[in-house]
Amino acid sequence: MWLKRHAPFMDEYGWILEARPVSQGISQVVANWQFGEGHEFDRLDIDFRSVADPPYLAEKLALGAHAADLKGWQEGDLQGVYAWLFEGIDSRPMGEMVRGQHRSGFILFRLTRWPHSSTEINVRLRMTVTDTALDGSRLNSAGESPSP
């Protein structure tokens, strides 16, 4: 409401939340909410820089997705997103980059993991709301791919 009244000229903007890490081994945690035309949600990026701890990172990123509560998110999505994140974060040696995407309901998840230093990695989870499946077909009203 504030933006519509005081900044109607802004087509795109973001809200950045930089948290103070309190867990040992986590050196940076940032959430970046991006909005586009008409103040519509565009994407949410959650970035971690930490020591390589795939179970911990997968858990925290999955909980971040849960807390975001984007369109179509359901309680039952949490375990599947956690499993996908854990598999992706732990899939290759930590000195190599990893990318992947996964869709749950109307949410498209993109994971990127890359080395930061010899002891730390960066992990980004990008969430966007979509109405298409990974194969490009339209989703139905329940966020499911149409039957073949």
XYZ file of N, CA and C in Angstrom:
444
model
N 0.826 -1.184 0.000
C 0.000 0.000 0.000
C 0.875 1.254 0.000
N 1.919 1.260 0.855
C 2.816 2.413 0.921
C 3.428 2.700 -0.437
N 3.903 1.652 -1.135
C 4.539 1.852 -2.427
C 3.562 2.406 -3.467
N 2.346 1.931 -3.478
C 1.369 2.435 -4.443
C 1.104 3.925 -4.226
N 1.127 4.357 -2.976
C 0.842 5.754 -2.662
C 2.076 6.639 -2.857
N 3.259 6.176 -2.405
C 4.449 7.023 -2.388
C 5.444 6.759 -3.512
N 5.340 5.631 -4.179
C 6.310 5.310 -5.233
C 5.643 4.582 -6.396
N 4.569 5.129 -6.942
C 3.874 4.432 -8.030
C 4.717 4.337 -9.306
N 5.761 5.144 -9.398
C 6.645 5.140 -10.563
C 7.608 3.966 -10.570
N 7.739 3.266 -9.469
C 8.688 2.152 -9.388
C 8.088 0.920 -10.051
N 8.732 0.446 -11.114
C 8.268 -0.765 -11.788
C 8.842 -2.019 -11.163
N 10.087 -1.960 -10.739
C 10.748 -3.120 -10.136
C 11.503 -2.665 -8.898
N 11.492 -3.492 -7.887
C 12.229 -3.179 -6.670
C 12.395 -4.462 -5.867
N 13.209 -4.391 -4.857
C 13.441 -5.563 -4.025
C 13.526 -5.184 -2.563
N 13.241 -6.154 -1.729
C 13.404 -6.022 -0.284
C 14.482 -7.019 0.115
N 15.521 -6.537 0.732
C 16.625 -7.413 1.138
C 16.606 -7.562 2.648
N 16.675 -8.799 3.095
C 16.785 -9.108 4.521
C 18.104 -9.829 4.711
N 19.028 -9.165 5.357
C 20.312 -9.800 5.642
C 20.318 -10.151 7.120
N 20.378 -11.430 7.381
C 20.330 -11.909 8.757
C 21.736 -11.983 9.337
N 21.830 -11.867 10.628
C 23.099 -12.059 11.323
C 23.193 -13.538 11.672
N 24.115 -14.250 11.010
C 24.220 -15.688 11.287
C 24.583 -15.946 12.746
N 23.881 -16.873 13.358
C 24.168 -17.221 14.747
C 24.707 -18.643 14.878
N 24.670 -19.408 13.797
C 25.193 -20.771 13.819
C 26.647 -20.756 13.383
N 27.442 -21.523 14.076
C 28.852 -21.618 13.712
C 28.974 -22.223 12.315
N 29.829 -21.647 11.499
C 30.040 -22.153 10.152
C 29.224 -21.441 9.090
N 28.229 -20.618 9.501
C 27.430 -19.839 8.551
C 27.987 -18.418 8.562
N 28.447 -17.932 7.406
C 29.020 -16.589 7.387
C 28.101 -15.557 6.747
N 27.078 -16.002 5.999
C 26.160 -15.045 5.397
C 24.818 -15.708 5.112
N 23.739 -14.985 5.419
C 22.374 -15.411 5.086
C 21.631 -14.173 4.591
N 21.121 -14.247 3.361
C 20.411 -13.112 2.768
C 19.153 -13.620 2.074
N 18.053 -12.931 2.284
C 16.827 -13.188 1.527
C 16.536 -11.938 0.717
N 16.258 -12.116 -0.570
C 16.005 -10.992 -1.464
C 14.663 -11.221 -2.153
N 13.664 -10.447 -1.760
C 12.333 -10.497 -2.366
C 12.327 -9.502 -3.509
N 12.012 -9.933 -4.726
C 11.969 -9.055 -5.889
C 10.517 -8.908 -6.357
N 10.164 -7.685 -6.708
C 8.819 -7.382 -7.185
C 8.921 -6.687 -8.529
N 7.938 -6.904 -9.369
C 7.948 -6.323 -10.705
C 6.775 -5.394 -10.921
N 6.407 -5.242 -12.173
C 5.350 -4.331 -12.579
C 4.075 -4.568 -11.770
N 3.466 -3.481 -11.366
C 2.233 -3.572 -10.596
C 2.452 -4.102 -9.192
N 3.676 -4.050 -8.711
C 4.032 -4.516 -7.372
C 3.759 -6.009 -7.190
N 3.780 -6.750 -8.293
C 3.557 -8.192 -8.247
C 4.845 -8.918 -7.854
N 4.715 -9.968 -7.071
C 5.860 -10.782 -6.672
C 6.547 -11.338 -7.917
N 7.869 -11.242 -7.971
C 8.644 -11.786 -9.080
C 9.427 -13.019 -8.646
N 10.221 -12.883 -7.589
C 11.010 -14.025 -7.133
C 11.535 -13.767 -5.721
N 11.927 -14.856 -5.092
C 12.591 -14.814 -3.796
C 13.868 -15.618 -3.912
N 14.994 -15.003 -3.573
C 16.277 -15.698 -3.511
C 16.694 -15.798 -2.057
N 17.096 -16.997 -1.644
C 17.693 -17.183 -0.325
C 19.119 -17.643 -0.567
N 20.077 -16.880 -0.046
C 21.497 -17.157 -0.232
C 22.155 -17.485 1.094
N 22.962 -18.540 1.082
C 23.776 -18.920 2.228
C 25.232 -18.956 1.797
N 26.124 -18.554 2.664
C 27.550 -18.837 2.520
C 27.951 -19.530 3.811
N 28.475 -20.732 3.667
C 28.772 -21.497 4.874
C 29.763 -22.612 4.569
N 30.137 -23.297 5.627
C 30.872 -24.541 5.451
C 29.910 -25.522 4.781
N 30.475 -26.510 4.132
C 29.642 -27.490 3.421
C 28.972 -28.418 4.426
N 27.669 -28.251 4.603
C 26.875 -29.097 5.491
C 25.533 -29.332 4.796
N 25.501 -30.245 3.813
C 24.290 -30.432 3.002
C 22.998 -30.653 3.784
N 22.981 -31.504 4.827
C 21.697 -31.677 5.534
C 21.202 -30.380 6.184
N 22.116 -29.634 6.785
C 21.740 -28.382 7.437
C 21.231 -27.370 6.413
N 21.982 -27.193 5.328
C 21.589 -26.223 4.308
C 20.265 -26.606 3.656
N 20.077 -27.875 3.336
C 18.817 -28.323 2.739
C 17.654 -28.062 3.690
N 17.855 -28.326 4.976
C 16.794 -28.094 5.961
C 16.442 -26.614 6.046
N 17.454 -25.752 6.156
C 17.182 -24.320 6.312
C 16.562 -23.725 5.046
N 17.021 -24.142 3.876
C 16.429 -23.642 2.639
C 14.985 -24.119 2.479
N 14.718 -25.373 2.813
C 13.352 -25.897 2.738
C 12.442 -25.154 3.721
N 12.952 -24.878 4.909
C 12.162 -24.118 5.882
C 11.936 -22.688 5.408
N 12.919 -22.103 4.692
C 12.733 -20.776 4.107
C 11.631 -20.781 3.060
N 11.605 -21.827 2.229
C 10.543 -21.965 1.226
C 9.187 -22.108 1.916
N 9.161 -22.881 2.988
C 7.923 -23.072 3.750
C 7.451 -21.748 4.353
N 8.387 -21.001 4.944
C 8.035 -19.730 5.584
C 7.559 -18.702 4.555
N 8.085 -18.765 3.324
C 7.667 -17.817 2.284
C 6.200 -17.997 1.939
N 5.710 -19.242 2.042
C 4.288 -19.546 1.830
C 3.767 -18.949 0.521
N 4.508 -19.198 -0.564
C 4.119 -18.676 -1.872
C 2.866 -19.373 -2.386
N 2.252 -18.790 -3.417
C 1.013 -19.313 -3.999
C 1.129 -20.813 -4.265
N 0.191 -21.564 -3.752
C 0.143 -22.994 -4.002
C 0.974 -23.850 -3.065
N 1.764 -23.240 -2.175
C 2.575 -24.032 -1.254
C 1.669 -24.798 -0.320
N 1.995 -26.082 -0.126
C 1.226 -26.920 0.786
C 2.183 -27.567 1.781
N 1.682 -27.842 2.947
C 2.485 -28.442 4.013
C 3.227 -29.685 3.527
N 2.570 -30.503 2.698
C 3.173 -31.735 2.202
C 4.328 -31.514 1.234
N 4.530 -30.292 0.747
C 5.620 -30.002 -0.186
C 6.980 -29.971 0.509
N 6.989 -29.726 1.793
C 8.233 -29.512 2.534
C 9.203 -30.686 2.409
N 8.744 -31.894 2.624
C 9.644 -33.055 2.596
C 10.230 -33.283 1.206
N 9.423 -33.144 0.161
C 9.916 -33.335 -1.197
C 10.943 -32.286 -1.589
N 10.715 -31.038 -1.192
C 11.669 -29.972 -1.495
C 12.961 -30.198 -0.715
N 12.843 -30.609 0.558
C 14.043 -30.911 1.350
C 14.854 -32.017 0.671
N 14.216 -33.099 0.271
C 14.929 -34.225 -0.346
C 15.628 -33.787 -1.632
N 14.942 -32.986 -2.446
C 15.546 -32.490 -3.684
C 16.740 -31.590 -3.388
N 16.591 -30.688 -2.409
C 17.694 -29.796 -2.047
C 18.890 -30.582 -1.523
N 18.635 -31.535 -0.637
C 19.739 -32.327 -0.084
C 20.470 -33.063 -1.196
N 19.722 -33.687 -2.086
C 20.350 -34.415 -3.195
C 21.189 -33.479 -4.058
N 20.671 -32.303 -4.353
C 21.405 -31.354 -5.186
C 22.632 -30.792 -4.517
N 22.510 -30.383 -3.282
C 23.641 -29.778 -2.571
C 24.753 -30.800 -2.384
N 24.391 -32.061 -2.175
C 25.361 -33.113 -1.873
C 25.756 -33.938 -3.106
N 25.340 -33.518 -4.313
C 25.481 -34.377 -5.491
C 26.876 -34.420 -6.101
N 27.679 -33.419 -5.885
C 29.005 -33.344 -6.508
C 30.009 -32.851 -5.475
N 31.298 -33.021 -5.745
C 32.303 -32.474 -4.824
C 32.066 -30.981 -4.581
N 32.331 -30.521 -3.379
C 32.008 -29.148 -2.987
C 32.791 -28.106 -3.778
N 33.875 -28.466 -4.411
C 34.641 -27.538 -5.223
C 34.060 -27.331 -6.603
N 32.963 -28.014 -6.925
C 32.327 -27.902 -8.237
C 30.974 -27.209 -8.112
N 30.520 -26.630 -9.220
C 29.215 -25.964 -9.246
C 28.105 -26.982 -9.488
N 26.950 -26.716 -8.916
C 25.755 -27.541 -9.108
C 24.597 -26.615 -9.440
N 23.786 -27.014 -10.415
C 22.553 -26.294 -10.746
C 21.444 -27.306 -10.947
N 20.244 -26.921 -10.592
C 19.107 -27.792 -10.820
C 17.814 -27.026 -10.655
N 16.738 -27.615 -11.145
C 15.422 -27.014 -10.950
C 14.401 -28.089 -10.629
N 13.384 -27.666 -9.925
C 12.352 -28.561 -9.419
C 11.078 -27.717 -9.322
N 9.953 -28.334 -9.590
C 8.685 -27.626 -9.440
C 7.813 -28.362 -8.447
N 7.195 -27.594 -7.584
C 6.235 -28.141 -6.635
C 5.012 -27.239 -6.678
N 3.908 -27.759 -7.197
C 2.716 -26.929 -7.367
C 3.020 -25.798 -8.335
N 2.736 -24.580 -7.928
C 2.968 -23.412 -8.774
C 4.348 -22.789 -8.554
N 5.206 -23.414 -7.752
C 6.499 -22.824 -7.426
C 7.604 -23.542 -8.181
N 8.400 -22.755 -8.892
C 9.582 -23.274 -9.575
C 10.784 -22.939 -8.700
N 11.530 -23.973 -8.331
C 12.725 -23.819 -7.510
C 13.953 -23.980 -8.393
N 14.915 -23.089 -8.241
C 16.202 -23.212 -8.921
C 17.278 -23.181 -7.860
N 18.095 -24.220 -7.852
C 19.191 -24.342 -6.892
C 20.504 -24.102 -7.616
N 21.362 -23.299 -7.016
C 22.720 -23.110 -7.506
C 23.656 -23.217 -6.306
N 24.698 -24.038 -6.471
C 25.720 -24.173 -5.425
C 27.067 -23.981 -6.104
N 27.934 -23.160 -5.511
C 29.252 -22.944 -6.088
C 30.251 -22.703 -4.965
N 31.525 -23.000 -5.218
C 32.530 -22.809 -4.174
C 32.784 -21.323 -3.928
N 33.009 -20.976 -2.679
C 33.383 -19.605 -2.325
C 34.867 -19.529 -1.995
N 35.319 -20.499 -1.238
C 36.734 -20.573 -0.854
C 37.051 -22.047 -0.638
N 38.225 -22.314 -0.131
C 38.585 -23.718 0.115
C 37.784 -24.316 1.266
N 37.143 -23.476 2.073
C 36.394 -23.981 3.229
C 34.902 -23.649 3.206
N 34.470 -22.782 2.284
C 33.068 -22.366 2.266
C 32.465 -22.536 0.874
N 31.123 -22.711 0.869
C 30.369 -22.760 -0.382
C 29.260 -21.707 -0.331
N 28.786 -21.324 -1.497
C 27.601 -20.478 -1.625
C 26.470 -21.359 -2.133
N 25.281 -21.151 -1.594
C 24.095 -21.868 -2.052
C 22.979 -20.845 -2.223
N 22.324 -20.882 -3.383
C 21.185 -19.989 -3.642
C 19.977 -20.830 -4.037
N 18.859 -20.548 -3.402
C 17.584 -21.123 -3.792
C 16.723 -19.984 -4.308
N 16.341 -20.059 -5.576
C 15.462 -19.054 -6.189
C 14.077 -19.667 -6.346
N 13.060 -18.931 -5.901
C 11.681 -19.378 -6.006
C 10.896 -18.383 -6.837
N 10.223 -18.884 -7.860
C 9.336 -18.061 -8.675
C 7.997 -18.779 -8.785
N 6.961 -18.012 -8.946
C 5.626 -18.592 -9.143
C 5.430 -18.762 -10.643
N 4.956 -19.931 -11.035
C 4.803 -20.243 -12.452
C 3.459 -20.893 -12.710
N 3.026 -20.858 -13.952
C 1.814 -21.585 -14.332
C 2.118 -22.621 -15.403
N 3.420 -22.931 -15.579
C 3.823 -23.945 -16.550
C 4.669 -25.026 -15.885
N 4.549 -26.232 -16.400
C 5.348 -27.364 -15.926
C 6.756 -27.249 -16.498
N 7.674 -28.082 -16.033
C 9.041 -28.053 -16.525
C 9.115 -28.335 -18.017
N 8.146 -29.074 -18.558
C 8.144 -29.362 -19.996
C 7.467 -28.259 -20.809
N 7.005 -27.197 -20.145
C 6.393 -26.071 -20.836
C 4.881 -26.127 -20.937
N 4.269 -27.252 -20.551
C 2.803 -27.349 -20.619
C 2.170 -26.539 -19.485
N 0.934 -26.110 -19.685
C 0.204 -25.324 -18.684
C -0.217 -26.211 -17.521
N -0.132 -25.661 -16.317
C -0.594 -26.367 -15.129
C -2.097 -26.180 -14.983
N -2.748 -27.163 -14.365
C -4.177 -27.001 -14.095
C -4.368 -26.145 -12.841
N -5.580 -25.939 -12.425
C -5.874 -25.041 -11.296
C -5.328 -25.541 -9.974
N -4.947 -26.817 -9.898
C -4.354 -27.363 -8.674
C -2.825 -27.342 -8.726
N -2.251 -26.773 -9.794
C -0.801 -26.713 -9.919
C -0.191 -28.020 -10.378
N -0.973 -28.855 -11.057
C -0.499 -30.143 -11.516
C -0.373 -30.144 -13.028
N 0.546 -30.960 -13.538
C 0.683 -31.116 -14.984
C -0.521 -31.884 -15.511
N -1.029 -31.493 -16.665
C -2.167 -32.241 -17.241
C -1.765 -33.665 -17.588
N -2.707 -34.558 -17.499
C -2.433 -35.964 -17.839
C -2.176 -36.090 -19.327
N -1.242 -37.020 -19.706
C -0.938 -37.186 -21.138
C -2.077 -37.785 -21.917
